mmCIF file of C-alpha atoms and ligand atoms in Angstrom:
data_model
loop_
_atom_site.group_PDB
_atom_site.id
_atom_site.type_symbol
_atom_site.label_atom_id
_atom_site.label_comp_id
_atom_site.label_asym_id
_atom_site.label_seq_id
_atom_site.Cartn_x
_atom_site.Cartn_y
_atom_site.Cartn_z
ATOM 1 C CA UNK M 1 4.928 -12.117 1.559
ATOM 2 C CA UNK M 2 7.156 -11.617 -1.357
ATOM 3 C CA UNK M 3 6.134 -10.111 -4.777
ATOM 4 C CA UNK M 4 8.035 -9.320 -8.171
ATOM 5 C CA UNK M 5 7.614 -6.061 -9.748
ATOM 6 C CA UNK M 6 7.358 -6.551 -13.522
ATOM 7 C CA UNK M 7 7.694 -2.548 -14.598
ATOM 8 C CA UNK M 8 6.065 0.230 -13.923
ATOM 9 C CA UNK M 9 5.601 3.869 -15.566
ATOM 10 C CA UNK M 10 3.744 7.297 -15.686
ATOM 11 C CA UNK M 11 0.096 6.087 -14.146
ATOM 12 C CA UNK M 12 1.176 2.498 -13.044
ATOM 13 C CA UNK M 13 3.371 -0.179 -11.877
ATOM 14 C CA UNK M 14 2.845 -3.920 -12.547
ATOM 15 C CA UNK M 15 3.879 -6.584 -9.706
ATOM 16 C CA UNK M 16 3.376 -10.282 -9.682
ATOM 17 C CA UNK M 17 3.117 -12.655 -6.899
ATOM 18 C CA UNK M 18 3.437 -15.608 -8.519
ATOM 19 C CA UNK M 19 5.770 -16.622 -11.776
ATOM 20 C CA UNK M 20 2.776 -18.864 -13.424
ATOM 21 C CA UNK M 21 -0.847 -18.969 -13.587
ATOM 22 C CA UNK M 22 -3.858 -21.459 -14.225
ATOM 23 C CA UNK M 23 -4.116 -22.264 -18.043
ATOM 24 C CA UNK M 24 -1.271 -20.359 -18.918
ATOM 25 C CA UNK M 25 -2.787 -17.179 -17.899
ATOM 26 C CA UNK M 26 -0.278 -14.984 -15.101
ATOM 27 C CA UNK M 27 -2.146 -12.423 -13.105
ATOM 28 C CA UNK M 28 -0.587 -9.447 -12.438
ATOM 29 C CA UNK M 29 -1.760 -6.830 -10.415
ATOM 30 C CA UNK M 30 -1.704 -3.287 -11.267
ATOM 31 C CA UNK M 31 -1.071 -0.293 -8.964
ATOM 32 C CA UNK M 32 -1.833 3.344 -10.100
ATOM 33 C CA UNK M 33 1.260 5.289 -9.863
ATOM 34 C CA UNK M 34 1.280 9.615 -9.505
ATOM 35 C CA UNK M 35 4.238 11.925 -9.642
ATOM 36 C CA UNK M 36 4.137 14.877 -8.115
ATOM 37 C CA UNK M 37 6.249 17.682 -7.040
ATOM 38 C CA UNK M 38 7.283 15.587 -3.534
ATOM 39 C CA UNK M 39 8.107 12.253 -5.090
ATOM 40 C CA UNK M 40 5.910 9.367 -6.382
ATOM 41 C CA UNK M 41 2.854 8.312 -5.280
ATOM 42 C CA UNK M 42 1.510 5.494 -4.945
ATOM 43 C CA UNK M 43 -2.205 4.475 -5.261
ATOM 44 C CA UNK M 44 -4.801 2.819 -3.737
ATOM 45 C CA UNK M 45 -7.759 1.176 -6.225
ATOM 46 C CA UNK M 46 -5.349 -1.587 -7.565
ATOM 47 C CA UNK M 47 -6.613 -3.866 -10.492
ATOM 48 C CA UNK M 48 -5.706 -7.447 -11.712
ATOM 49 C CA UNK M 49 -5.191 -8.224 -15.035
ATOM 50 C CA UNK M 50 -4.318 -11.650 -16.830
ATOM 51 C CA UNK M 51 -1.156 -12.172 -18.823
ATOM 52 C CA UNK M 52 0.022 -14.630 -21.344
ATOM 53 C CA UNK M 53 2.499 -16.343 -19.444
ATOM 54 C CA UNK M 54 4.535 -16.973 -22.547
ATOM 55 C CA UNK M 55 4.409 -13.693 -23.573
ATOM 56 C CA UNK M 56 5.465 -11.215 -19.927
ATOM 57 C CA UNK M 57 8.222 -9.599 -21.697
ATOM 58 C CA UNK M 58 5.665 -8.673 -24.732
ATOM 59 C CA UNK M 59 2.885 -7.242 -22.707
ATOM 60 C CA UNK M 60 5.890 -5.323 -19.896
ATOM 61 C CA UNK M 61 7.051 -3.462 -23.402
ATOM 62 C CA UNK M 62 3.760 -3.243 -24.626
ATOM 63 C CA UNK M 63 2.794 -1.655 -21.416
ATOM 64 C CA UNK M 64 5.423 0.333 -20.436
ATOM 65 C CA UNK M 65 6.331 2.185 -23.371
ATOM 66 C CA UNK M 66 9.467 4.222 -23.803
ATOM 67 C CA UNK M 67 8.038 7.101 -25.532
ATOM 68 C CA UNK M 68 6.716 7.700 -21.260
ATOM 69 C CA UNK M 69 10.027 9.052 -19.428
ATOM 70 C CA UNK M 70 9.136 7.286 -16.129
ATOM 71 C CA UNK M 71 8.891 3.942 -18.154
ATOM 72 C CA UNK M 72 11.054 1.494 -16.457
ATOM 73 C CA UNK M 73 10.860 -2.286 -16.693
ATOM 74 C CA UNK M 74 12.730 -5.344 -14.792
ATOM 75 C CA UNK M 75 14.637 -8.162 -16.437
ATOM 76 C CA UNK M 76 12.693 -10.928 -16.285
ATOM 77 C CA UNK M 77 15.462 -13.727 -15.926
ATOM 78 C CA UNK M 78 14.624 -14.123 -12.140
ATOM 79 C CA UNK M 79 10.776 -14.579 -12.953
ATOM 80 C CA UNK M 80 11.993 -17.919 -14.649
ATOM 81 C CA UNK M 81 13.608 -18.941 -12.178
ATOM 82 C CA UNK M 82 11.011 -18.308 -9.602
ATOM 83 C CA UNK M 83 8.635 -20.423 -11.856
ATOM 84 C CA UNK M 84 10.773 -23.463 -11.835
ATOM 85 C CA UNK M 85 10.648 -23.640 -7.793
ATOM 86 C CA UNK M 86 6.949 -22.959 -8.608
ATOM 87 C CA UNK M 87 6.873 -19.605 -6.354
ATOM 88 C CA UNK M 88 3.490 -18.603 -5.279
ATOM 89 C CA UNK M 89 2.515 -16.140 -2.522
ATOM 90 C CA UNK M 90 -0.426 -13.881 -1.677
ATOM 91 C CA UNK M 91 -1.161 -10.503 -3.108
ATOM 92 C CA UNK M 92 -0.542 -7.902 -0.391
ATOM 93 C CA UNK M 93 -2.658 -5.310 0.484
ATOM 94 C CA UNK M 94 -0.163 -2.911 0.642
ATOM 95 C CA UNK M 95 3.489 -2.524 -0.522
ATOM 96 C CA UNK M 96 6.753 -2.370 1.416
ATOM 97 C CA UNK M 97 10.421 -2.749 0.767
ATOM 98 C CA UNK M 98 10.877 -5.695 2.542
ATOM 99 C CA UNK M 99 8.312 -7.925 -0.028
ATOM 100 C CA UNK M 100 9.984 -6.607 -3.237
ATOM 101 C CA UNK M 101 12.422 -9.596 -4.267
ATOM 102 C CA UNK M 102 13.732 -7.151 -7.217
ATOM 103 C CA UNK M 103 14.119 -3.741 -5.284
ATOM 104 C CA UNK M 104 17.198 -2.792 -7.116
ATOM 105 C CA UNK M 105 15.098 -2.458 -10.454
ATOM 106 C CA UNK M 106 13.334 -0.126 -9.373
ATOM 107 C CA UNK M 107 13.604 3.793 -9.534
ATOM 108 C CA UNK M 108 14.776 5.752 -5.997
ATOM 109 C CA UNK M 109 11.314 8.089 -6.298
ATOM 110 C CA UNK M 110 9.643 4.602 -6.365
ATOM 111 C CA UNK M 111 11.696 3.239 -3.493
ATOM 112 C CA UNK M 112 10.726 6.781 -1.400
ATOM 113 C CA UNK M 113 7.151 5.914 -1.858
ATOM 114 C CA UNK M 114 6.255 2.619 -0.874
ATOM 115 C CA UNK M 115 6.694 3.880 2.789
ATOM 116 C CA UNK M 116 3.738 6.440 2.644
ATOM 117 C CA UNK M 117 0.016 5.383 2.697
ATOM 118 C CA UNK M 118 -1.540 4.916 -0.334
ATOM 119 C CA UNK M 119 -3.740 7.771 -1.866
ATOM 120 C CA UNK M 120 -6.781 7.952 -4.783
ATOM 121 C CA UNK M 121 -5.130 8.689 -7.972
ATOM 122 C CA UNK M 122 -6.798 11.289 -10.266
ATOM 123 C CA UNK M 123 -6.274 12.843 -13.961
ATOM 124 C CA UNK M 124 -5.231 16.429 -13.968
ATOM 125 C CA UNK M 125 -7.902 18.136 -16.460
ATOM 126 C CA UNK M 126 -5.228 19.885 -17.888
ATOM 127 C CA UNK M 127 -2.277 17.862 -18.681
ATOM 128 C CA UNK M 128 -3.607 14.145 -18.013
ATOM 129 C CA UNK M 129 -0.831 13.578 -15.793
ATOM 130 C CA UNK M 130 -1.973 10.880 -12.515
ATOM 131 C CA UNK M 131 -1.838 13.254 -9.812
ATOM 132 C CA UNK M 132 -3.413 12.842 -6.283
ATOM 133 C CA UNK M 133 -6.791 13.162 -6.042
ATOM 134 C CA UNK M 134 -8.843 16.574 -4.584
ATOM 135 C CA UNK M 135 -5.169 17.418 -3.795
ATOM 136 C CA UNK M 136 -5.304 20.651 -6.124
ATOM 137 C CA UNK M 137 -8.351 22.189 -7.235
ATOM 138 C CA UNK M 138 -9.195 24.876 -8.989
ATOM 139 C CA UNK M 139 -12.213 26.586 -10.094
ATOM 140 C CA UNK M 140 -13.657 23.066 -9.838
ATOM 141 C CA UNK M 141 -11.286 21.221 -11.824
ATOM 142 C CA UNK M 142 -8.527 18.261 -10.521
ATOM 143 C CA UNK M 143 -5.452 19.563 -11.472
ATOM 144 C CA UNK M 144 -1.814 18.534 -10.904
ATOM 145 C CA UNK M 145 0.224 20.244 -8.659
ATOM 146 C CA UNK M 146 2.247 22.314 -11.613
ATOM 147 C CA UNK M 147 -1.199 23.058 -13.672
ATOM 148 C CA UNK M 148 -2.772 24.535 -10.498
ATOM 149 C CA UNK M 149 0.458 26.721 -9.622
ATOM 150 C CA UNK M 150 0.413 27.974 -12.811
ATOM 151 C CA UNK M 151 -3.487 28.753 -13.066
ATOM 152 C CA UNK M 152 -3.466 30.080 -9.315
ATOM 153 C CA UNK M 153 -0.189 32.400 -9.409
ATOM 154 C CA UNK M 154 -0.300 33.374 -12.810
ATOM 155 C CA UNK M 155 -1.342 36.934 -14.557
ATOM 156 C CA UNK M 156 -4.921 35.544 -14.025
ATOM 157 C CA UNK M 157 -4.947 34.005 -10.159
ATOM 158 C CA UNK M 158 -7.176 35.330 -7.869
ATOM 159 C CA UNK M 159 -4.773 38.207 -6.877
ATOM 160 C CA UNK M 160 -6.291 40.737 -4.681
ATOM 161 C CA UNK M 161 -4.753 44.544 -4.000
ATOM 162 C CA UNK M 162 -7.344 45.210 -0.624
ATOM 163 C CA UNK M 163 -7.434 43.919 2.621
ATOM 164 C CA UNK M 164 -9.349 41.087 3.029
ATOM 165 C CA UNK M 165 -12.680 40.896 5.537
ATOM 166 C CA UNK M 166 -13.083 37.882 7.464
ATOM 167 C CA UNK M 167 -15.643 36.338 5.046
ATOM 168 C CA UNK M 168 -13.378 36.794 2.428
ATOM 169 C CA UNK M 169 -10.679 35.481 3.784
ATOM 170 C CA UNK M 170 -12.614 31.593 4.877
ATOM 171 C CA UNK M 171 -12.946 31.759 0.814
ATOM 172 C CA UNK M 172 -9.247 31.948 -0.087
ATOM 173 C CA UNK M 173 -7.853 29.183 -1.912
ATOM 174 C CA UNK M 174 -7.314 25.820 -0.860
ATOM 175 C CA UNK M 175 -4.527 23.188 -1.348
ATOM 176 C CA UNK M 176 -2.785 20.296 -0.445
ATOM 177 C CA UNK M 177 0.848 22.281 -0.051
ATOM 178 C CA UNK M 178 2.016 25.469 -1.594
ATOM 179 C CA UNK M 179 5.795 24.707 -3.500
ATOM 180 C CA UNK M 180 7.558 27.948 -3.619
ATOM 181 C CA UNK M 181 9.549 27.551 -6.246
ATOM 182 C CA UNK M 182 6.327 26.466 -8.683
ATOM 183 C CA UNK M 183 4.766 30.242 -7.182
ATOM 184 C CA UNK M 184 7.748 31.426 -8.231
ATOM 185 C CA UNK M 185 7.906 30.062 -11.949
ATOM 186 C CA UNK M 186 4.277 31.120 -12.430
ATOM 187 C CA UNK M 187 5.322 34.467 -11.078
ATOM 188 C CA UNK M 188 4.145 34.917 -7.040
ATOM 189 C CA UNK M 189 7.225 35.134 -4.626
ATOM 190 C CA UNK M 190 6.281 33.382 -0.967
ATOM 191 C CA UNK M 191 5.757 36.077 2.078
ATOM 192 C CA UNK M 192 4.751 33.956 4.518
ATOM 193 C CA UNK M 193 4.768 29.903 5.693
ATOM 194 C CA UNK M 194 1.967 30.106 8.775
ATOM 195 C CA UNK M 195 1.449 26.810 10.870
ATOM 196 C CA UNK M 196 -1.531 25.247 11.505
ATOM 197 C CA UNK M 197 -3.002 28.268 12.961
ATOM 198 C CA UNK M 198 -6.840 28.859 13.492
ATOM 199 C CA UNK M 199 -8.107 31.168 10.694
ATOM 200 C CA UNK M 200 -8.343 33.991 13.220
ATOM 201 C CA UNK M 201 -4.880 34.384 14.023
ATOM 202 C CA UNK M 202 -4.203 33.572 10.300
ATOM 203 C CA UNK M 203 -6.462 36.245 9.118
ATOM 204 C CA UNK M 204 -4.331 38.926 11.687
ATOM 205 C CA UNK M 205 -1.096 37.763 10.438
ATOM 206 C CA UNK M 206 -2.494 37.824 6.778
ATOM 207 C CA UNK M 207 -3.761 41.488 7.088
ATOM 208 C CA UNK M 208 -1.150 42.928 9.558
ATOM 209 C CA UNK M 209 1.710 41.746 6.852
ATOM 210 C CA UNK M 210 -0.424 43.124 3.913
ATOM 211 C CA UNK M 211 -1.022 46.728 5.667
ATOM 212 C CA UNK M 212 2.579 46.323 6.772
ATOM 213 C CA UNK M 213 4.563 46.133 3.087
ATOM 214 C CA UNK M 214 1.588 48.034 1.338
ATOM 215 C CA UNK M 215 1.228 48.144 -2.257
ATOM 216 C CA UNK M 216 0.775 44.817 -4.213
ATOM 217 C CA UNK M 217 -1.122 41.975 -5.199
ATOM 218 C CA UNK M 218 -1.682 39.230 -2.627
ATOM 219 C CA UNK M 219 -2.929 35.441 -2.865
ATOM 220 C CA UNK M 220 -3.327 33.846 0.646
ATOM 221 C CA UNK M 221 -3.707 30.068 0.194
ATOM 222 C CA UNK M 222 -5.132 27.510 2.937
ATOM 223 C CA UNK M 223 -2.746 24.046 2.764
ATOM 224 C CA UNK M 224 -3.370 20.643 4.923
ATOM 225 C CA UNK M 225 -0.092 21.899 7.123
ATOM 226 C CA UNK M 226 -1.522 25.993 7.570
ATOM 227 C CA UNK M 227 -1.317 29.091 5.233
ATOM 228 C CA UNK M 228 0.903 30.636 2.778
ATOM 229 C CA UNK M 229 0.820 34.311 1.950
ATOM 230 C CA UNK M 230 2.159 35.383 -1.328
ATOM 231 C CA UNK M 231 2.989 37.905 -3.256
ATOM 232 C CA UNK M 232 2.482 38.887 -7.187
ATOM 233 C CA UNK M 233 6.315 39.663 -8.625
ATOM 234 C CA UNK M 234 6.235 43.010 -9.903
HETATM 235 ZN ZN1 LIG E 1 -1.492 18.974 -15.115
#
């Protein structure tokens, strides 16, 4: 399988498997895109859309604007040439290196992705950035990964000063991964990376560590990899 990515940008890259379409009409499949702190994501939920053929170049531009920073688009001499040996493949149903005839016009964070399983792509409430979806939440809301460090770890997280009980603690926050250097913008400094630990043994840790360095303002957060203790900066 072999397939020609036309562009791609903030929420999606464009990718054709064929260089010309019935009645003029190319059909181009579209593939949500996310950024997030780790790299680029990319998403499952892919759409088709039809393209003047005579007119790629218009709708790539059109599409992938430059006003958005991760707009990046390929030059389209090859796609002529792959319509005069009348190139036509199948549309895979996921993406890999090896199928991408134009891999060198294509961003590295791009590249980095296309070897990870593909994820649902959300908006973040806040920013309308694609983000991953139920990744970060907070209070309810989707939120990207630098919205929900901020809202969490800022002057108005849930920062406690006392011990937690052990029904407090199975409420703490939840997340896909805790990025210490986003807790430490927003203003928390990290205490404590924990394993995948039961909640138990997290909850001794938690409130031996707490008793232990006294005074402060703690957050404990529950990730997909274990728990992260932090600390408000004074
Ligand atoms: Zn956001």
């Amino acid at each position: 399988m072999s397939i020609f990515v036309l562009g791609g940008g903030e929420h999606m890259l464009a990718f054709v498997t064929q260089a010309s379409g019935e009645k003029g009409q190319l059909p181009v499949t579209m593939v949500p895109l996310a950024w997030s702190p780790l790299g680029a994501v990319i998403g499952d939920n892919w759409q088709r859309v039809l393209v003047d053929e005579d007119n790629v170049s218009g709708w790539v531009d059109q599409t992938f604007v430059p006003e958005d920073e991760r707009a990046f688009l390929a030059p389209l001499g090859e796609l002529d040439l792959l319509r005069r040996v009348g190139w036509k493949d199948e549309v895979p149903e996921r993406l890999s290196e090896e199928q991408i005839l134009n891999l060198g016009d294509l961003p590295d964070d791009v590249i980095d992705a296309l070897g990870s399983p593909m994820l649902p792509i959300a908006r973040c409430a806040a920013c309308r950035r694609s983000c991953v979806k139920d990744e970060f939440i907070w209070q309810e809301r989707q939120l990207c990964a630098w919205d929900w460090h901020r809202s969490v770890f800022g002057r108005r997280g849930p920062w406690r000063t006392e011990a937690y009980n052990r029904a407090q603690f199975s409420g703490v926050p939840a997340a896909g991964y805790v990025v210490p250097p986003l807790a430490e913008e927003a203003g928390a400094e990290t205490l404590m990376l924990l394993g995948r630990v039961d909640p138990e043994l997290a909850y001794d840790a938690v409130s031996m560590l707490m008793e232990r360095l006294g005074d402060g303002s703690y957050i404990t957060v529950s990730t997909d990899t274990g728990w992260v203790l932090l600390r408000e900066r004074a």
